[in-house]
mmCIF file of C-alpha atoms in Angstrom:
data_model
loop_
_atom_site.group_PDB
_atom_site.id
_atom_site.type_symbol
_atom_site.label_atom_id
_atom_site.label_comp_id
_atom_site.label_asym_id
_atom_site.label_seq_id
_atom_site.Cartn_x
_atom_site.Cartn_y
_atom_site.Cartn_z
ATOM 1 C CA UNK A 1 0.000 0.000 0.000
ATOM 2 C CA UNK A 2 1.347 3.394 -0.950
ATOM 3 C CA UNK A 3 2.234 5.766 1.838
ATOM 4 C CA UNK A 4 0.693 9.204 2.021
ATOM 5 C CA UNK A 5 2.933 12.230 1.666
ATOM 6 C CA UNK A 6 2.325 13.041 5.325
ATOM 7 C CA UNK A 7 3.451 9.570 6.381
ATOM 8 C CA UNK A 8 6.604 9.779 4.281
ATOM 9 C CA UNK A 9 7.490 13.184 5.694
ATOM 10 C CA UNK A 10 6.847 11.970 9.234
ATOM 11 C CA UNK A 11 9.122 8.992 8.708
ATOM 12 C CA UNK A 12 12.001 11.068 7.409
ATOM 13 C CA UNK A 13 11.646 13.504 10.275
ATOM 14 C CA UNK A 14 12.140 10.480 12.523
ATOM 15 C CA UNK A 15 15.140 9.292 10.493
ATOM 16 C CA UNK A 16 16.819 12.690 10.645
ATOM 17 C CA UNK A 17 16.110 12.861 14.334
ATOM 18 C CA UNK A 18 17.766 9.483 14.885
ATOM 19 C CA UNK A 19 20.869 10.523 12.966
ATOM 20 C CA UNK A 20 21.251 13.617 15.150
ATOM 21 C CA UNK A 21 20.016 12.221 18.453
ATOM 22 C CA UNK A 22 23.262 11.127 20.039
ATOM 23 C CA UNK A 23 24.937 14.483 19.612
ATOM 24 C CA UNK A 24 21.965 16.185 21.265
ATOM 25 C CA UNK A 25 21.244 13.966 24.221
ATOM 26 C CA UNK A 26 23.995 11.369 24.627
ATOM 27 C CA UNK A 27 21.462 8.887 26.016
ATOM 28 C CA UNK A 28 23.001 5.434 25.654
ATOM 29 C CA UNK A 29 19.838 3.722 26.956
ATOM 30 C CA UNK A 30 17.761 4.509 23.839
ATOM 31 C CA UNK A 31 15.662 1.489 22.774
ATOM 32 C CA UNK A 32 16.331 2.028 19.071
ATOM 33 C CA UNK A 33 17.630 -1.148 17.398
ATOM 34 C CA UNK A 34 18.216 -2.502 13.944
ATOM 35 C CA UNK A 35 19.097 -6.028 12.832
ATOM 36 C CA UNK A 36 21.377 -6.752 9.871
ATOM 37 C CA UNK A 37 22.421 -10.064 8.324
ATOM 38 C CA UNK A 38 25.947 -10.259 6.858
ATOM 39 C CA UNK A 39 28.139 -13.004 5.352
ATOM 40 C CA UNK A 40 31.540 -11.691 6.482
ATOM 41 C CA UNK A 41 34.172 -12.958 8.879
ATOM 42 C CA UNK A 42 37.797 -12.102 9.573
ATOM 43 C CA UNK A 43 39.142 -8.902 8.039
ATOM 44 C CA UNK A 44 35.949 -8.084 6.155
ATOM 45 C CA UNK A 45 33.919 -8.295 9.356
ATOM 46 C CA UNK A 46 36.400 -6.098 11.241
ATOM 47 C CA UNK A 47 36.191 -3.408 8.559
ATOM 48 C CA UNK A 48 32.385 -3.476 8.641
ATOM 49 C CA UNK A 49 32.366 -3.436 12.431
ATOM 50 C CA UNK A 50 34.407 -0.212 12.467
ATOM 51 C CA UNK A 51 31.730 1.465 10.319
ATOM 52 C CA UNK A 52 28.947 0.002 12.447
ATOM 53 C CA UNK A 53 30.585 1.299 15.628
ATOM 54 C CA UNK A 54 30.810 4.803 14.176
ATOM 55 C CA UNK A 55 27.078 4.713 13.418
ATOM 56 C CA UNK A 56 26.170 3.511 16.903
ATOM 57 C CA UNK A 57 28.315 6.214 18.487
ATOM 58 C CA UNK A 58 26.815 8.926 16.280
ATOM 59 C CA UNK A 59 23.165 7.935 16.696
ATOM 60 C CA UNK A 60 22.769 5.859 19.853
ATOM 61 C CA UNK A 61 21.041 3.179 17.767
ATOM 62 C CA UNK A 62 22.057 -0.397 18.579
ATOM 63 C CA UNK A 63 22.865 -2.648 15.629
ATOM 64 C CA UNK A 64 22.357 -6.384 16.139
ATOM 65 C CA UNK A 65 24.474 -8.340 13.666
ATOM 66 C CA UNK A 66 23.562 -11.793 12.398
ATOM 67 C CA UNK A 67 26.603 -13.449 10.820
ATOM 68 C CA UNK A 68 26.120 -16.448 8.553
ATOM 69 C CA UNK A 69 28.167 -18.038 5.798
ATOM 70 C CA UNK A 70 24.931 -19.482 4.382
ATOM 71 C CA UNK A 71 23.370 -16.058 3.915
ATOM 72 C CA UNK A 72 21.275 -16.905 0.848
ATOM 73 C CA UNK A 73 19.658 -19.914 2.474
ATOM 74 C CA UNK A 74 19.111 -18.257 5.854
ATOM 75 C CA UNK A 75 17.733 -15.051 4.370
ATOM 76 C CA UNK A 76 15.375 -16.983 2.069
ATOM 77 C CA UNK A 77 14.082 -18.931 5.060
ATOM 78 C CA UNK A 78 13.566 -15.754 7.107
ATOM 79 C CA UNK A 79 11.785 -13.963 4.244
ATOM 80 C CA UNK A 80 9.549 -16.967 3.570
ATOM 81 C CA UNK A 81 8.656 -17.138 7.258
ATOM 82 C CA UNK A 82 7.756 -13.450 7.260
ATOM 83 C CA UNK A 83 10.477 -12.643 9.797
ATOM 84 C CA UNK A 84 13.421 -11.153 7.884
ATOM 85 C CA UNK A 85 16.125 -8.966 9.424
ATOM 86 C CA UNK A 86 15.675 -5.227 8.956
ATOM 87 C CA UNK A 87 18.676 -5.115 6.624
ATOM 88 C CA UNK A 88 20.789 -7.682 4.804
ATOM 89 C CA UNK A 89 23.981 -7.598 2.766
ATOM 90 C CA UNK A 90 23.419 -9.101 -0.676
ATOM 91 C CA UNK A 91 26.522 -10.078 -2.679
ATOM 92 C CA UNK A 92 24.188 -11.276 -5.454
ATOM 93 C CA UNK A 93 22.554 -8.606 -7.581
ATOM 94 C CA UNK A 94 20.395 -11.431 -8.875
ATOM 95 C CA UNK A 95 18.962 -11.678 -5.354
ATOM 96 C CA UNK A 96 18.416 -7.902 -5.239
ATOM 97 C CA UNK A 97 16.310 -8.006 -8.392
ATOM 98 C CA UNK A 98 14.602 -11.247 -7.379
ATOM 99 C CA UNK A 99 13.446 -9.885 -4.028
ATOM 100 C CA UNK A 100 12.443 -6.528 -5.540
ATOM 101 C CA UNK A 101 10.298 -8.198 -8.201
ATOM 102 C CA UNK A 102 8.282 -10.501 -5.965
ATOM 103 C CA UNK A 103 4.550 -10.052 -5.486
ATOM 104 C CA UNK A 104 2.791 -7.834 -2.986
ATOM 105 C CA UNK A 105 1.195 -10.634 -0.974
ATOM 106 C CA UNK A 106 1.828 -11.486 2.671
ATOM 107 C CA UNK A 107 5.490 -12.280 2.125
ATOM 108 C CA UNK A 108 7.819 -9.445 3.066
ATOM 109 C CA UNK A 109 10.227 -8.468 0.316
ATOM 110 C CA UNK A 110 12.868 -5.849 -0.420
ATOM 111 C CA UNK A 111 11.686 -2.306 0.218
ATOM 112 C CA UNK A 112 12.354 0.724 -2.031
ATOM 113 C CA UNK A 113 14.776 3.270 -0.572
ATOM 114 C CA UNK A 114 14.757 7.051 -0.446
ATOM 115 C CA UNK A 115 18.554 7.218 -0.670
ATOM 116 C CA UNK A 116 20.458 9.444 -3.126
ATOM 117 C CA UNK A 117 22.720 7.363 -5.379
ATOM 118 C CA UNK A 118 23.618 9.917 -8.062
ATOM 119 C CA UNK A 119 27.286 9.930 -7.022
ATOM 120 C CA UNK A 120 27.645 6.188 -7.529
ATOM 121 C CA UNK A 121 29.509 4.739 -10.506
ATOM 122 C CA UNK A 122 28.055 2.403 -13.112
ATOM 123 C CA UNK A 123 27.281 -0.430 -13.451
ATOM 124 C CA UNK A 124 26.769 -0.487 -9.671
ATOM 125 C CA UNK A 125 24.199 2.317 -9.510
ATOM 126 C CA UNK A 126 21.981 0.862 -12.210
ATOM 127 C CA UNK A 127 22.174 -2.658 -10.804
ATOM 128 C CA UNK A 128 20.579 -1.466 -7.560
ATOM 129 C CA UNK A 129 17.624 0.102 -9.402
ATOM 130 C CA UNK A 130 14.507 -1.887 -10.305
ATOM 131 C CA UNK A 131 11.602 -0.362 -12.223
ATOM 132 C CA UNK A 132 13.043 3.105 -11.655
ATOM 133 C CA UNK A 133 13.325 2.744 -7.870
ATOM 134 C CA UNK A 134 16.416 2.245 -5.718
ATOM 135 C CA UNK A 135 16.239 -1.047 -3.824
ATOM 136 C CA UNK A 136 19.807 -1.408 -2.580
ATOM 137 C CA UNK A 137 23.053 0.468 -2.023
ATOM 138 C CA UNK A 138 26.474 -0.898 -3.095
ATOM 139 C CA UNK A 139 28.399 -0.497 0.168
ATOM 140 C CA UNK A 140 31.656 -1.889 -1.214
ATOM 141 C CA UNK A 141 32.851 -3.045 -4.615
ATOM 142 C CA UNK A 142 35.809 -4.905 -6.095
ATOM 143 C CA UNK A 143 37.516 -6.083 -9.297
ATOM 144 C CA UNK A 144 37.721 -9.846 -9.828
ATOM 145 C CA UNK A 145 39.788 -9.978 -13.033
ATOM 146 C CA UNK A 146 43.168 -9.733 -11.303
ATOM 147 C CA UNK A 147 46.197 -12.021 -11.266
ATOM 148 C CA UNK A 148 48.233 -11.679 -8.058
ATOM 149 C CA UNK A 149 51.874 -12.522 -7.439
ATOM 150 C CA UNK A 150 54.272 -12.165 -4.518
ATOM 151 C CA UNK A 151 56.941 -9.581 -5.273
ATOM 152 C CA UNK A 152 59.422 -11.158 -2.852
ATOM 153 C CA UNK A 153 59.302 -14.591 -4.510
ATOM 154 C CA UNK A 154 59.527 -13.320 -8.081
ATOM 155 C CA UNK A 155 62.184 -10.702 -7.315
ATOM 156 C CA UNK A 156 60.578 -8.421 -9.901
ATOM 157 C CA UNK A 157 57.556 -6.252 -10.477
ATOM 158 C CA UNK A 158 56.109 -8.418 -13.269
ATOM 159 C CA UNK A 159 54.409 -11.795 -12.773
ATOM 160 C CA UNK A 160 55.262 -15.112 -14.419
ATOM 161 C CA UNK A 161 53.586 -15.934 -17.738
ATOM 162 C CA UNK A 162 49.836 -16.055 -17.045
ATOM 163 C CA UNK A 163 49.352 -18.737 -19.663
ATOM 164 C CA UNK A 164 51.675 -21.282 -18.062
ATOM 165 C CA UNK A 165 49.646 -24.284 -16.848
ATOM 166 C CA UNK A 166 50.010 -25.489 -13.281
ATOM 167 C CA UNK A 167 51.502 -22.408 -11.624
ATOM 168 C CA UNK A 168 48.201 -21.083 -10.280
ATOM 169 C CA UNK A 169 47.176 -21.302 -6.623
ATOM 170 C CA UNK A 170 43.787 -23.014 -6.816
ATOM 171 C CA UNK A 171 41.391 -23.606 -3.956
ATOM 172 C CA UNK A 172 37.651 -24.090 -4.487
ATOM 173 C CA UNK A 173 36.504 -24.829 -0.919
ATOM 174 C CA UNK A 174 34.550 -21.956 0.615
ATOM 175 C CA UNK A 175 31.832 -23.417 2.829
ATOM 176 C CA UNK A 176 28.287 -23.208 1.421
ATOM 177 C CA UNK A 177 29.549 -21.348 -1.664
ATOM 178 C CA UNK A 178 32.373 -23.752 -2.538
ATOM 179 C CA UNK A 179 33.161 -23.627 -6.232
ATOM 180 C CA UNK A 180 32.779 -19.864 -6.667
ATOM 181 C CA UNK A 181 36.506 -19.207 -7.368
ATOM 182 C CA UNK A 182 36.316 -21.467 -10.429
ATOM 183 C CA UNK A 183 32.973 -20.007 -11.527
ATOM 184 C CA UNK A 184 34.415 -16.488 -11.387
ATOM 185 C CA UNK A 185 37.451 -17.577 -13.358
ATOM 186 C CA UNK A 186 35.468 -19.320 -16.082
ATOM 187 C CA UNK A 187 33.209 -16.256 -16.460
ATOM 188 C CA UNK A 188 36.299 -14.041 -16.587
ATOM 189 C CA UNK A 189 37.732 -16.116 -19.447
ATOM 190 C CA UNK A 190 34.391 -16.040 -21.266
ATOM 191 C CA UNK A 191 34.116 -12.248 -20.941
ATOM 192 C CA UNK A 192 37.692 -11.730 -22.154
ATOM 193 C CA UNK A 193 37.277 -13.999 -25.180
ATOM 194 C CA UNK A 194 33.753 -13.210 -26.334
ATOM 195 C CA UNK A 195 33.122 -9.627 -25.189
ATOM 196 C CA UNK A 196 30.268 -8.070 -23.284
ATOM 197 C CA UNK A 197 27.655 -8.731 -25.993
ATOM 198 C CA UNK A 198 27.873 -12.531 -25.817
ATOM 199 C CA UNK A 199 28.465 -12.419 -22.046
ATOM 200 C CA UNK A 200 25.254 -10.505 -21.343
ATOM 201 C CA UNK A 201 23.247 -12.620 -23.830
ATOM 202 C CA UNK A 202 24.446 -15.735 -22.001
ATOM 203 C CA UNK A 203 23.328 -14.292 -18.661
ATOM 204 C CA UNK A 204 19.987 -13.256 -20.182
ATOM 205 C CA UNK A 205 19.430 -16.795 -21.429
ATOM 206 C CA UNK A 206 19.460 -16.022 -25.145
ATOM 207 C CA UNK A 207 22.802 -17.856 -25.411
ATOM 208 C CA UNK A 208 22.922 -21.297 -23.829
ATOM 209 C CA UNK A 209 25.554 -22.871 -21.601
ATOM 210 C CA UNK A 210 26.016 -25.602 -24.184
ATOM 211 C CA UNK A 211 27.708 -23.406 -26.795
ATOM 212 C CA UNK A 212 31.229 -23.534 -28.263
ATOM 213 C CA UNK A 213 32.130 -20.261 -26.515
ATOM 214 C CA UNK A 214 31.135 -21.408 -23.031
ATOM 215 C CA UNK A 215 32.632 -24.859 -23.622
ATOM 216 C CA UNK A 216 35.938 -23.228 -24.578
ATOM 217 C CA UNK A 217 35.959 -21.098 -21.413
ATOM 218 C CA UNK A 218 35.572 -24.210 -19.244
ATOM 219 C CA UNK A 219 38.231 -26.243 -21.052
ATOM 220 C CA UNK A 220 40.638 -23.285 -21.112
ATOM 221 C CA UNK A 221 40.299 -22.926 -17.340
ATOM 222 C CA UNK A 222 40.846 -26.645 -16.745
ATOM 223 C CA UNK A 223 43.936 -26.704 -18.985
ATOM 224 C CA UNK A 224 45.356 -23.607 -17.268
ATOM 225 C CA UNK A 225 45.055 -25.253 -13.857
ATOM 226 C CA UNK A 226 47.090 -28.263 -14.960
ATOM 227 C CA UNK A 227 48.043 -30.565 -12.077
ATOM 228 C CA UNK A 228 46.905 -27.858 -9.640
ATOM 229 C CA UNK A 229 43.315 -29.005 -10.098
ATOM 230 C CA UNK A 230 44.070 -32.130 -8.043
ATOM 231 C CA UNK A 231 42.648 -31.680 -4.567
ATOM 232 C CA UNK A 232 41.384 -28.166 -5.364
ATOM 233 C CA UNK A 233 37.753 -29.058 -4.592
ATOM 234 C CA UNK A 234 38.605 -29.517 -0.898
ATOM 235 C CA UNK A 235 41.395 -26.920 -0.684
ATOM 236 C CA UNK A 236 40.366 -23.658 0.974
ATOM 237 C CA UNK A 237 40.559 -20.645 -1.341
ATOM 238 C CA UNK A 238 42.422 -18.393 1.105
ATOM 239 C CA UNK A 239 44.879 -21.081 2.105
ATOM 240 C CA UNK A 240 45.614 -21.845 -1.542
ATOM 241 C CA UNK A 241 46.678 -18.246 -2.226
ATOM 242 C CA UNK A 242 49.131 -18.456 0.681
ATOM 243 C CA UNK A 243 51.068 -21.021 -1.350
ATOM 244 C CA UNK A 244 52.809 -18.154 -3.151
ATOM 245 C CA UNK A 245 54.854 -17.317 -0.058
ATOM 246 C CA UNK A 246 55.743 -20.752 1.333
ATOM 247 C CA UNK A 247 59.324 -22.004 1.243
ATOM 248 C CA UNK A 248 59.612 -23.184 -1.426
ATOM 249 C CA UNK A 249 56.540 -21.619 -3.096
ATOM 250 C CA UNK A 250 53.836 -24.134 -4.044
ATOM 251 C CA UNK A 251 52.433 -21.868 -6.766
ATOM 252 C CA UNK A 252 53.117 -18.486 -8.373
ATOM 253 C CA UNK A 253 49.813 -16.779 -9.194
ATOM 254 C CA UNK A 254 46.371 -16.297 -7.654
ATOM 255 C CA UNK A 255 43.205 -15.079 -9.352
ATOM 256 C CA UNK A 256 40.517 -12.915 -7.787
ATOM 257 C CA UNK A 257 39.556 -9.767 -5.915
ATOM 258 C CA UNK A 258 41.901 -8.205 -3.362
ATOM 259 C CA UNK A 259 39.336 -8.525 -0.560
ATOM 260 C CA UNK A 260 39.172 -12.297 -1.111
ATOM 261 C CA UNK A 261 42.914 -12.820 -0.734
ATOM 262 C CA UNK A 262 44.330 -13.846 2.621
ATOM 263 C CA UNK A 263 47.650 -12.076 2.189
ATOM 264 C CA UNK A 264 48.904 -8.599 3.043
ATOM 265 C CA UNK A 265 46.689 -5.982 1.422
ATOM 266 C CA UNK A 266 48.743 -4.378 -1.291
ATOM 267 C CA UNK A 267 52.257 -4.279 0.155
ATOM 268 C CA UNK A 268 54.033 -7.600 -0.447
ATOM 269 C CA UNK A 269 51.917 -8.503 -3.486
ATOM 270 C CA UNK A 270 51.143 -6.888 -6.805
ATOM 271 C CA UNK A 271 48.751 -7.619 -9.663
ATOM 272 C CA UNK A 272 48.110 -7.431 -13.372
ATOM 273 C CA UNK A 273 44.747 -7.823 -15.078
ATOM 274 C CA UNK A 274 44.011 -11.425 -16.003
ATOM 275 C CA UNK A 275 43.628 -10.556 -19.692
ATOM 276 C CA UNK A 276 44.702 -7.755 -22.038
ATOM 277 C CA UNK A 277 41.211 -7.122 -23.377
ATOM 278 C CA UNK A 278 40.379 -4.291 -20.927
ATOM 279 C CA UNK A 279 37.242 -6.148 -19.904
ATOM 280 C CA UNK A 280 36.886 -6.627 -16.161
ATOM 281 C CA UNK A 281 34.586 -8.764 -14.074
ATOM 282 C CA UNK A 282 33.495 -6.731 -11.030
ATOM 283 C CA UNK A 283 31.503 -7.409 -7.872
ATOM 284 C CA UNK A 284 29.688 -5.578 -5.115
ATOM 285 C CA UNK A 285 28.053 -6.118 -1.763
ATOM 286 C CA UNK A 286 24.659 -4.416 -1.645
ATOM 287 C CA UNK A 287 22.650 -3.568 1.445
ATOM 288 C CA UNK A 288 18.877 -3.831 1.171
ATOM 289 C CA UNK A 289 15.977 -3.245 3.563
ATOM 290 C CA UNK A 290 13.385 -5.940 4.286
ATOM 291 C CA UNK A 291 11.179 -4.155 6.826
ATOM 292 C CA UNK A 292 9.145 -1.016 6.267
ATOM 293 C CA UNK A 293 8.380 0.020 9.829
ATOM 294 C CA UNK A 294 11.750 0.725 11.435
ATOM 295 C CA UNK A 295 13.145 4.273 11.128
ATOM 296 C CA UNK A 296 16.373 3.031 12.765
ATOM 297 C CA UNK A 297 16.950 0.739 9.791
ATOM 298 C CA UNK A 298 16.371 3.632 7.408
ATOM 299 C CA UNK A 299 18.834 5.711 9.399
ATOM 300 C CA UNK A 300 21.506 2.999 9.188
ATOM 301 C CA UNK A 301 21.102 2.457 5.453
ATOM 302 C CA UNK A 302 21.235 6.221 4.878
ATOM 303 C CA UNK A 303 24.450 6.334 6.909
ATOM 304 C CA UNK A 304 26.019 3.457 4.946
ATOM 305 C CA UNK A 305 25.143 5.158 1.666
ATOM 306 C CA UNK A 306 26.880 8.402 2.598
ATOM 307 C CA UNK A 307 30.373 9.402 1.502
ATOM 308 C CA UNK A 308 31.571 9.668 5.109
ATOM 309 C CA UNK A 309 30.818 6.024 5.876
ATOM 310 C CA UNK A 310 32.052 4.889 2.473
ATOM 311 C CA UNK A 311 35.412 6.582 3.051
ATOM 312 C CA UNK A 312 35.596 5.191 6.584
ATOM 313 C CA UNK A 313 35.089 1.674 5.216
ATOM 314 C CA UNK A 314 37.831 2.168 2.628
ATOM 315 C CA UNK A 315 40.163 3.567 5.305
ATOM 316 C CA UNK A 316 40.138 0.327 7.303
ATOM 317 C CA UNK A 317 43.357 -1.596 6.882
ATOM 318 C CA UNK A 318 41.362 -4.816 7.141
ATOM 319 C CA UNK A 319 38.960 -5.762 4.390
ATOM 320 C CA UNK A 320 40.554 -3.959 1.425
ATOM 321 C CA UNK A 321 37.277 -2.333 0.418
ATOM 322 C CA UNK A 322 36.650 -0.114 -2.598
ATOM 323 C CA UNK A 323 33.779 2.309 -3.013
ATOM 324 C CA UNK A 324 31.452 2.980 -5.948
ATOM 325 C CA UNK A 325 30.904 6.493 -4.549
ATOM 326 C CA UNK A 326 32.734 8.812 -6.956
ATOM 327 C CA UNK A 327 33.500 11.175 -4.055
ATOM 328 C CA UNK A 328 35.655 8.541 -2.336
ATOM 329 C CA UNK A 329 39.148 9.015 -3.734
ATOM 330 C CA UNK A 330 41.583 8.337 -0.870
ATOM 331 C CA UNK A 331 43.209 4.886 -0.782
ATOM 332 C CA UNK A 332 46.100 3.801 1.426
ATOM 333 C CA UNK A 333 48.379 1.918 -0.969
ATOM 334 C CA UNK A 334 49.428 2.327 -4.576
ATOM 335 C CA UNK A 335 47.957 -1.094 -5.340
ATOM 336 C CA UNK A 336 44.561 -0.030 -3.992
ATOM 337 C CA UNK A 337 44.784 3.275 -5.838
ATOM 338 C CA UNK A 338 45.382 1.480 -9.131
ATOM 339 C CA UNK A 339 42.413 -0.828 -8.608
ATOM 340 C CA UNK A 340 40.166 2.082 -7.641
ATOM 341 C CA UNK A 341 41.192 3.937 -10.792
ATOM 342 C CA UNK A 342 40.124 0.967 -12.916
ATOM 343 C CA UNK A 343 36.547 1.488 -11.678
ATOM 344 C CA UNK A 344 36.377 5.058 -13.016
ATOM 345 C CA UNK A 345 34.657 5.851 -16.336
ATOM 346 C CA UNK A 346 37.863 7.467 -17.601
ATOM 347 C CA UNK A 347 39.834 4.230 -17.166
ATOM 348 C CA UNK A 348 38.888 2.813 -20.560
ATOM 349 C CA UNK A 349 37.819 -0.500 -19.035
ATOM 350 C CA UNK A 350 34.523 -2.251 -19.640
ATOM 351 C CA UNK A 351 33.113 -3.342 -16.283
ATOM 352 C CA UNK A 352 30.755 -6.318 -16.262
ATOM 353 C CA UNK A 353 29.158 -7.667 -13.130
ATOM 354 C CA UNK A 354 30.248 -11.145 -12.063
ATOM 355 C CA UNK A 355 28.215 -13.825 -13.823
ATOM 356 C CA UNK A 356 27.348 -15.993 -10.822
ATOM 357 C CA UNK A 357 26.427 -12.896 -8.801
ATOM 358 C CA UNK A 358 24.031 -11.776 -11.547
ATOM 359 C CA UNK A 359 22.206 -15.115 -11.659
ATOM 360 C CA UNK A 360 19.404 -16.171 -9.374
ATOM 361 C CA UNK A 361 20.949 -17.692 -6.220
ATOM 362 C CA UNK A 362 19.759 -21.210 -7.118
ATOM 363 C CA UNK A 363 21.302 -21.089 -10.604
ATOM 364 C CA UNK A 364 24.588 -19.729 -9.238
ATOM 365 C CA UNK A 365 24.610 -22.553 -6.654
ATOM 366 C CA UNK A 366 24.230 -25.054 -9.514
ATOM 367 C CA UNK A 367 27.103 -23.312 -11.322
ATOM 368 C CA UNK A 368 29.331 -23.704 -8.248
ATOM 369 C CA UNK A 369 28.384 -27.361 -7.880
ATOM 370 C CA UNK A 370 29.167 -28.051 -11.540
ATOM 371 C CA UNK A 371 32.597 -26.429 -11.166
ATOM 372 C CA UNK A 372 33.395 -28.671 -8.202
ATOM 373 C CA UNK A 373 32.294 -31.764 -10.105
ATOM 374 C CA UNK A 374 34.260 -30.725 -13.194
ATOM 375 C CA UNK A 375 37.403 -30.147 -11.109
ATOM 376 C CA UNK A 376 37.271 -33.729 -9.828
ATOM 377 C CA UNK A 377 36.196 -35.387 -13.099
ATOM 378 C CA UNK A 378 38.563 -37.597 -15.065
ATOM 379 C CA UNK A 379 37.384 -36.045 -18.335
ATOM 380 C CA UNK A 380 38.123 -32.487 -19.398
ATOM 381 C CA UNK A 381 34.983 -32.350 -21.562
ATOM 382 C CA UNK A 382 32.428 -30.107 -19.781
ATOM 383 C CA UNK A 383 29.520 -30.997 -22.108
ATOM 384 C CA UNK A 384 27.639 -32.982 -19.456
ATOM 385 C CA UNK A 385 27.822 -30.137 -16.941
ATOM 386 C CA UNK A 386 26.801 -27.504 -19.468
ATOM 387 C CA UNK A 387 23.789 -29.587 -20.480
ATOM 388 C CA UNK A 388 22.773 -29.928 -16.831
ATOM 389 C CA UNK A 389 23.097 -26.174 -16.317
ATOM 390 C CA UNK A 390 20.904 -25.492 -19.351
ATOM 391 C CA UNK A 391 18.224 -27.664 -17.756
ATOM 392 C CA UNK A 392 18.582 -25.885 -14.403
ATOM 393 C CA UNK A 393 18.290 -22.504 -16.075
ATOM 394 C CA UNK A 394 15.228 -23.587 -18.061
ATOM 395 C CA UNK A 395 13.543 -24.623 -14.816
ATOM 396 C CA UNK A 396 14.601 -21.684 -12.634
ATOM 397 C CA UNK A 397 14.973 -18.886 -15.180
ATOM 398 C CA UNK A 398 17.860 -16.766 -16.409
ATOM 399 C CA UNK A 399 19.307 -13.728 -14.676
ATOM 400 C CA UNK A 400 16.556 -11.382 -13.445
ATOM 401 C CA UNK A 401 18.831 -8.408 -14.115
ATOM 402 C CA UNK A 402 18.114 -6.507 -17.372
ATOM 403 C CA UNK A 403 20.869 -7.205 -19.859
ATOM 404 C CA UNK A 404 21.639 -3.514 -20.451
ATOM 405 C CA UNK A 405 22.514 -3.041 -16.777
ATOM 406 C CA UNK A 406 25.131 -5.753 -16.497
ATOM 407 C CA UNK A 407 28.044 -3.885 -18.092
ATOM 408 C CA UNK A 408 29.284 -0.296 -18.294
ATOM 409 C CA UNK A 409 32.148 1.316 -20.132
ATOM 410 C CA UNK A 410 33.553 1.492 -23.637
ATOM 411 C CA UNK A 411 32.096 -1.858 -24.782
#
């Protein structure tokens, strides 16, 4: 049911009051609370917690954090039961669009936001908009199409040959989302080789999984892994990347976003893009609101969307976050500065959202499972897995994200 203008104005008076309350009264016993579900642990959690603490100190609102590695499953269960958290972090833009497009029955779904997003870069800004309304805010973003190497072990500022099989640090184990490192890599290869037109058609379902282009991306990835694929299905992703700095090194290169790496953030390691095509696979964590009757939740999401909080998040040594807010320009290391520059429209890069993150959560889960099975198979022919994924997609649907929103940049 649509709110009246009076109701909307009343609510935002309350939100503004909450944002200013602590400075005026300093009353730590305020009953205001907001719940938020997040998937982070370790460094990423510590970075988020620093931002959360700043909000609590500024407003007096208490934030109750629900941490789960199985966020998709737990959030789906809570939404279905009609008892979702006030806010949730959504690494899948497919989930953002899926929740925003559900019916208006008894089930609680994602709520539209009155949050200014004009300063945010594309494709992140457009991905958070459904039917002309903002449904989420990209609180941190990253670039996935990076090849990392340890400067101390190479003794130089350039990595080994990226096309050499068997030198990559490969780990696919990541709890409920095991398989995602391989899925990201395969999509990265597909984007580099076919371009954004085929890539977005594939995500939209007008190009099938069982095509020569997708088949080639899978077989190229498997060949590049060489003997490193053995045991990768049960090897933790973060621990695998640490193999670059063992004595002697077990591997020479790691693929993925800086925030996903377990090593020092931008000092002892350097990167190059994983292809020379100037096409990058990017990602984001979006925050969305699932309740419509809590001004404290609106206050927190407005805080997270602001430049002050975005810069504070980036400033944390832990987490290695990047911001889609064009006003956030200060980064601690030269490595982080170079990555941040790649996200700017002037960089000349085409930015396409990560394939698995653009799919519906169930299809992306099937993608991850197929990668795990393919990594342990005796055959290097992915035809069986691609056929299975076509069937899954036919049953569950293609990406709910409009094709024209998935990429931004030169083309």
